[in-house]
């Protein structure tokens, strides 16, 4: 028998349920939730007791977590995952998933974008990025294009915006000059590289303010950051979508531009004039 679930919760995927309830979870339940997120793609291959052992929590804690997420037990979790694989190609289906239902995909994309750009932390991040002495944006793998775009957009509105790691380099050199008054934006969507948490901790230890831009699977890393901008990447298709992430970049950069006012507008005009003098970009 299923436990009572609110209509809103029933519409959410398991990782979104974890994100929605994380503030109400106990520390042990958060550990258990982090393990679920780490093993999302192969969760159905485990038994509940094995997951509890992986998370280093009791079986009772794991059971409480399932109920907090709106599931009666682990069997319902497995059924939830089976349904996702069948209807949306998740996790990472081999059969194309939701290609045949583009209206559903587009509707979900619009909702995810809306939730990302209306995140309550956005104004705080904008204020931080506008006031920081220096901004360093960090991102690897599939997070790198988002980090690169954020750096490029911010560089139009303000000076001293850096990207790390540069090709062939590591992050240590970039963090050596970071300190109080600086901001470090770490972009970390799922399939993060080993050592991701170490970089967050190193950045936080420098005294800089750390902003984490990541999907719900980064819940355990969020505690290290000053601010966490949660941005889902799950879609109705077989592959993750970064539409919300790129929209969020535009909103952040636009907010910084507006916050800095005339000096930022003058900087934009100066950059445009430099483009023209050097004929670096096409007109129009």
PDB file of N, CA, C and O in Angstrom, residues 92-134:
ATOM      1  N   UNK A  92      19.212   7.273 -18.622  1.00  0.00           N
ATOM      2  CA  UNK A  92      20.031   7.269 -19.828  1.00  0.00           C
ATOM      3  C   UNK A  92      19.683   6.123 -20.755  1.00  0.00           C
ATOM      4  O   UNK A  92      20.500   5.283 -21.061  1.00  0.00           O
ATOM      5  N   UNK A  93      18.461   6.053 -21.192  1.00  0.00           N
ATOM      6  CA  UNK A  93      17.991   4.889 -21.935  1.00  0.00           C
ATOM      7  C   UNK A  93      18.746   4.683 -23.237  1.00  0.00           C
ATOM      8  O   UNK A  93      19.314   5.596 -23.802  1.00  0.00           O
ATOM      9  N   UNK A  94      18.738   3.455 -23.714  1.00  0.00           N
ATOM     10  CA  UNK A  94      19.372   3.103 -24.983  1.00  0.00           C
ATOM     11  C   UNK A  94      18.352   3.087 -26.123  1.00  0.00           C
ATOM     12  O   UNK A  94      18.700   2.848 -27.257  1.00  0.00           O
ATOM     13  N   UNK A  95      17.064   3.289 -25.787  1.00  0.00           N
ATOM     14  CA  UNK A  95      16.041   3.156 -26.821  1.00  0.00           C
ATOM     15  C   UNK A  95      15.465   4.492 -27.265  1.00  0.00           C
ATOM     16  O   UNK A  95      14.454   4.546 -27.950  1.00  0.00           O
ATOM     17  N   UNK A  96      16.112   5.594 -26.885  1.00  0.00           N
ATOM     18  CA  UNK A  96      15.663   6.899 -27.340  1.00  0.00           C
ATOM     19  C   UNK A  96      14.675   7.584 -26.437  1.00  0.00           C
ATOM     20  O   UNK A  96      14.492   8.784 -26.503  1.00  0.00           O
ATOM     21  N   UNK A  97      14.037   6.855 -25.527  1.00  0.00           N
ATOM     22  CA  UNK A  97      13.197   7.464 -24.514  1.00  0.00           C
ATOM     23  C   UNK A  97      12.055   8.269 -25.076  1.00  0.00           C
ATOM     24  O   UNK A  97      11.185   7.777 -25.773  1.00  0.00           O
ATOM     25  N   UNK A  98      12.039   9.593 -24.796  1.00  0.00           N
ATOM     26  CA  UNK A  98      10.884  10.435 -25.072  1.00  0.00           C
ATOM     27  C   UNK A  98      10.881  11.107 -26.421  1.00  0.00           C
ATOM     28  O   UNK A  98      10.162  12.085 -26.604  1.00  0.00           O
ATOM     29  N   UNK A  99      11.662  10.664 -27.372  1.00  0.00           N
ATOM     30  CA  UNK A  99      11.722  11.313 -28.684  1.00  0.00           C
ATOM     31  C   UNK A  99      10.355  11.428 -29.323  1.00  0.00           C
ATOM     32  O   UNK A  99      10.037  12.413 -29.991  1.00  0.00           O
ATOM     33  N   UNK A 100       9.497  10.440 -29.123  1.00  0.00           N
ATOM     34  CA  UNK A 100       8.189  10.447 -29.766  1.00  0.00           C
ATOM     35  C   UNK A 100       7.174  11.355 -29.100  1.00  0.00           C
ATOM     36  O   UNK A 100       6.059  11.479 -29.589  1.00  0.00           O
ATOM     37  N   UNK A 101       7.522  11.992 -27.994  1.00  0.00           N
ATOM     38  CA  UNK A 101       6.566  12.829 -27.271  1.00  0.00           C
ATOM     39  C   UNK A 101       7.189  14.196 -27.003  1.00  0.00           C
ATOM     40  O   UNK A 101       7.412  14.592 -25.874  1.00  0.00           O
ATOM     41  N   UNK A 102       7.493  14.916 -28.078  1.00  0.00           N
ATOM     42  CA  UNK A 102       8.154  16.211 -27.947  1.00  0.00           C
ATOM     43  C   UNK A 102       7.310  17.243 -27.194  1.00  0.00           C
ATOM     44  O   UNK A 102       7.872  18.060 -26.459  1.00  0.00           O
ATOM     45  N   UNK A 103       5.982  17.261 -27.323  1.00  0.00           N
ATOM     46  CA  UNK A 103       5.215  18.225 -26.523  1.00  0.00           C
ATOM     47  C   UNK A 103       5.448  18.066 -25.025  1.00  0.00           C
ATOM     48  O   UNK A 103       5.582  19.057 -24.302  1.00  0.00           O
ATOM     49  N   UNK A 104       5.504  16.815 -24.550  1.00  0.00           N
ATOM     50  CA  UNK A 104       5.781  16.578 -23.145  1.00  0.00           C
ATOM     51  C   UNK A 104       7.166  17.090 -22.781  1.00  0.00           C
ATOM     52  O   UNK A 104       7.370  17.729 -21.738  1.00  0.00           O
ATOM     53  N   UNK A 105       8.129  16.814 -23.649  1.00  0.00           N
ATOM     54  CA  UNK A 105       9.499  17.280 -23.417  1.00  0.00           C
ATOM     55  C   UNK A 105       9.546  18.803 -23.327  1.00  0.00           C
ATOM     56  O   UNK A 105      10.150  19.362 -22.408  1.00  0.00           O
ATOM     57  N   UNK A 106       8.894  19.496 -24.260  1.00  0.00           N
ATOM     58  CA  UNK A 106       8.934  20.952 -24.281  1.00  0.00           C
ATOM     59  C   UNK A 106       8.238  21.546 -23.065  1.00  0.00           C
ATOM     60  O   UNK A 106       8.707  22.542 -22.492  1.00  0.00           O
ATOM     61  N   UNK A 107       7.143  20.943 -22.657  1.00  0.00           N
ATOM     62  CA  UNK A 107       6.436  21.438 -21.479  1.00  0.00           C
ATOM     63  C   UNK A 107       7.288  21.280 -20.233  1.00  0.00           C
ATOM     64  O   UNK A 107       7.358  22.181 -19.377  1.00  0.00           O
ATOM     65  N   UNK A 108       7.952  20.141 -20.138  1.00  0.00           N
ATOM     66  CA  UNK A 108       8.814  19.915 -18.975  1.00  0.00           C
ATOM     67  C   UNK A 108      10.008  20.863 -19.007  1.00  0.00           C
ATOM     68  O   UNK A 108      10.414  21.400 -17.980  1.00  0.00           O
ATOM     69  N   UNK A 109      10.594  21.077 -20.193  1.00  0.00           N
ATOM     70  CA  UNK A 109      11.720  22.003 -20.315  1.00  0.00           C
ATOM     71  C   UNK A 109      11.325  23.391 -19.810  1.00  0.00           C
ATOM     72  O   UNK A 109      12.072  24.026 -19.066  1.00  0.00           O
ATOM     73  N   UNK A 110      10.155  23.853 -20.233  1.00  0.00           N
ATOM     74  CA  UNK A 110       9.697  25.179 -19.830  1.00  0.00           C
ATOM     75  C   UNK A 110       9.549  25.274 -18.317  1.00  0.00           C
ATOM     76  O   UNK A 110       9.918  26.284 -17.703  1.00  0.00           O
ATOM     77  N   UNK A 111       9.030  24.221 -17.704  1.00  0.00           N
ATOM     78  CA  UNK A 111       8.846  24.232 -16.252  1.00  0.00           C
ATOM     79  C   UNK A 111      10.183  24.215 -15.523  1.00  0.00           C
ATOM     80  O   UNK A 111      10.372  24.931 -14.529  1.00  0.00           O
ATOM     81  N   UNK A 112      11.124  23.416 -16.013  1.00  0.00           N
ATOM     82  CA  UNK A 112      12.445  23.341 -15.375  1.00  0.00           C
ATOM     83  C   UNK A 112      13.172  24.676 -15.495  1.00  0.00           C
ATOM     84  O   UNK A 112      13.799  25.146 -14.543  1.00  0.00           O
ATOM     85  N   UNK A 113      13.084  25.304 -16.674  1.00  0.00           N
ATOM     86  CA  UNK A 113      13.706  26.620 -16.857  1.00  0.00           C
ATOM     87  C   UNK A 113      13.089  27.625 -15.890  1.00  0.00           C
ATOM     88  O   UNK A 113      13.800  28.403 -15.242  1.00  0.00           O
ATOM     89  N   UNK A 114      11.777  27.618 -15.785  1.00  0.00           N
ATOM     90  CA  UNK A 114      11.102  28.562 -14.886  1.00  0.00           C
ATOM     91  C   UNK A 114      11.572  28.379 -13.455  1.00  0.00           C
ATOM     92  O   UNK A 114      11.897  29.358 -12.758  1.00  0.00           O
ATOM     93  N   UNK A 115      11.630  27.152 -12.995  1.00  0.00           N
ATOM     94  CA  UNK A 115      12.051  26.889 -11.625  1.00  0.00           C
ATOM     95  C   UNK A 115      13.487  27.324 -11.386  1.00  0.00           C
ATOM     96  O   UNK A 115      13.829  27.838 -10.317  1.00  0.00           O
ATOM     97  N   UNK A 116      14.346  27.138 -12.388  1.00  0.00           N
ATOM     98  CA  UNK A 116      15.761  27.507 -12.225  1.00  0.00           C
ATOM     99  C   UNK A 116      15.940  29.014 -12.126  1.00  0.00           C
ATOM    100  O   UNK A 116      16.623  29.518 -11.234  1.00  0.00           O
ATOM    101  N   UNK A 117      15.311  29.756 -13.034  1.00  0.00           N
ATOM    102  CA  UNK A 117      15.534  31.206 -13.058  1.00  0.00           C
ATOM    103  C   UNK A 117      14.775  31.926 -11.948  1.00  0.00           C
ATOM    104  O   UNK A 117      15.129  33.058 -11.588  1.00  0.00           O
ATOM    105  N   UNK A 118      13.738  31.273 -11.387  1.00  0.00           N
ATOM    106  CA  UNK A 118      13.005  31.876 -10.279  1.00  0.00           C
ATOM    107  C   UNK A 118      13.482  31.370  -8.925  1.00  0.00           C
ATOM    108  O   UNK A 118      12.848  31.630  -7.898  1.00  0.00           O
ATOM    109  N   UNK A 119      14.614  30.680  -8.912  1.00  0.00           N
ATOM    110  CA  UNK A 119      15.144  30.162  -7.645  1.00  0.00           C
ATOM    111  C   UNK A 119      15.340  31.324  -6.668  1.00  0.00           C
ATOM    112  O   UNK A 119      15.879  32.372  -7.030  1.00  0.00           O
ATOM    113  N   UNK A 120      14.904  31.172  -5.416  1.00  0.00           N
ATOM    114  CA  UNK A 120      14.972  32.284  -4.455  1.00  0.00           C
ATOM    115  C   UNK A 120      16.379  32.780  -4.149  1.00  0.00           C
ATOM    116  O   UNK A 120      16.550  33.895  -3.644  1.00  0.00           O
ATOM    117  N   UNK A 121      17.397  31.978  -4.460  1.00  0.00           N
ATOM    118  CA  UNK A 121      18.770  32.376  -4.167  1.00  0.00           C
ATOM    119  C   UNK A 121      19.353  33.264  -5.273  1.00  0.00           C
ATOM    120  O   UNK A 121      20.378  33.916  -5.076  1.00  0.00           O
ATOM    121  N   UNK A 122      18.704  33.328  -6.435  1.00  0.00           N
ATOM    122  CA  UNK A 122      19.245  34.081  -7.579  1.00  0.00           C
ATOM    123  C   UNK A 122      19.615  35.517  -7.214  1.00  0.00           C
ATOM    124  O   UNK A 122      20.722  35.977  -7.535  1.00  0.00           O
ATOM    125  N   UNK A 123      18.746  36.291  -6.542  1.00  0.00           N
ATOM    126  CA  UNK A 123      19.128  37.674  -6.210  1.00  0.00           C
ATOM    127  C   UNK A 123      20.378  37.761  -5.340  1.00  0.00           C
ATOM    128  O   UNK A 123      21.197  38.681  -5.512  1.00  0.00           O
ATOM    129  N   UNK A 124      20.557  36.823  -4.425  1.00  0.00           N
ATOM    130  CA  UNK A 124      21.748  36.833  -3.569  1.00  0.00           C
ATOM    131  C   UNK A 124      23.009  36.551  -4.391  1.00  0.00           C
ATOM    132  O   UNK A 124      24.057  37.158  -4.164  1.00  0.00           O
ATOM    133  N   UNK A 125      22.904  35.607  -5.338  1.00  0.00           N
ATOM    134  CA  UNK A 125      24.051  35.294  -6.182  1.00  0.00           C
ATOM    135  C   UNK A 125      24.404  36.484  -7.061  1.00  0.00           C
ATOM    136  O   UNK A 125      25.584  36.827  -7.225  1.00  0.00           O
ATOM    137  N   UNK A 126      23.400  37.147  -7.608  1.00  0.00           N
ATOM    138  CA  UNK A 126      23.638  38.331  -8.439  1.00  0.00           C
ATOM    139  C   UNK A 126      24.378  39.395  -7.634  1.00  0.00           C
ATOM    140  O   UNK A 126      25.375  39.973  -8.096  1.00  0.00           O
ATOM    141  N   UNK A 127      23.916  39.668  -6.422  1.00  0.00           N
ATOM    142  CA  UNK A 127      24.558  40.675  -5.584  1.00  0.00           C
ATOM    143  C   UNK A 127      26.002  40.296  -5.273  1.00  0.00           C
ATOM    144  O   UNK A 127      26.903  41.152  -5.285  1.00  0.00           O
ATOM    145  N   UNK A 128      26.227  39.024  -5.022  1.00  0.00           N
ATOM    146  CA  UNK A 128      27.575  38.539  -4.711  1.00  0.00           C
ATOM    147  C   UNK A 128      28.505  38.695  -5.913  1.00  0.00           C
ATOM    148  O   UNK A 128      29.642  39.181  -5.776  1.00  0.00           O
ATOM    149  N   UNK A 129      28.036  38.315  -7.091  1.00  0.00           N
ATOM    150  CA  UNK A 129      28.865  38.400  -8.295  1.00  0.00           C
ATOM    151  C   UNK A 129      29.136  39.844  -8.699  1.00  0.00           C
ATOM    152  O   UNK A 129      30.182  40.151  -9.264  1.00  0.00           O
ATOM    153  N   UNK A 130      28.215  40.727  -8.386  1.00  0.00           N
ATOM    154  CA  UNK A 130      28.407  42.136  -8.719  1.00  0.00           C
ATOM    155  C   UNK A 130      29.413  42.798  -7.779  1.00  0.00           C
ATOM    156  O   UNK A 130      30.185  43.670  -8.194  1.00  0.00           O
ATOM    157  N   UNK A 131      29.429  42.376  -6.518  1.00  0.00           N
ATOM    158  CA  UNK A 131      30.262  43.040  -5.509  1.00  0.00           C
ATOM    159  C   UNK A 131      31.649  42.429  -5.353  1.00  0.00           C
ATOM    160  O   UNK A 131      32.546  43.064  -4.800  1.00  0.00           O
ATOM    161  N   UNK A 132      31.849  41.212  -5.835  1.00  0.00           N
ATOM    162  CA  UNK A 132      33.111  40.507  -5.601  1.00  0.00           C
ATOM    163  C   UNK A 132      34.294  41.232  -6.238  1.00  0.00           C
ATOM    164  O   UNK A 132      34.172  41.828  -7.312  1.00  0.00           O
ATOM    165  N   UNK A 133      35.430  41.168  -5.573  1.00  0.00           N
ATOM    166  CA  UNK A 133      36.658  41.742  -6.135  1.00  0.00           C
ATOM    167  C   UNK A 133      37.042  41.013  -7.407  1.00  0.00           C
ATOM    168  O   UNK A 133      37.415  41.601  -8.411  1.00  0.00           O
ATOM    169  N   UNK A 134      36.958  39.693  -7.382  1.00  0.00           N
ATOM    170  CA  UNK A 134      37.305  38.844  -8.517  1.00  0.00           C
ATOM    171  C   UNK A 134      36.326  37.678  -8.541  1.00  0.00           C
ATOM    172  O   UNK A 134      35.892  37.193  -7.500  1.00  0.00           O
TER     173      UNK A 134
END
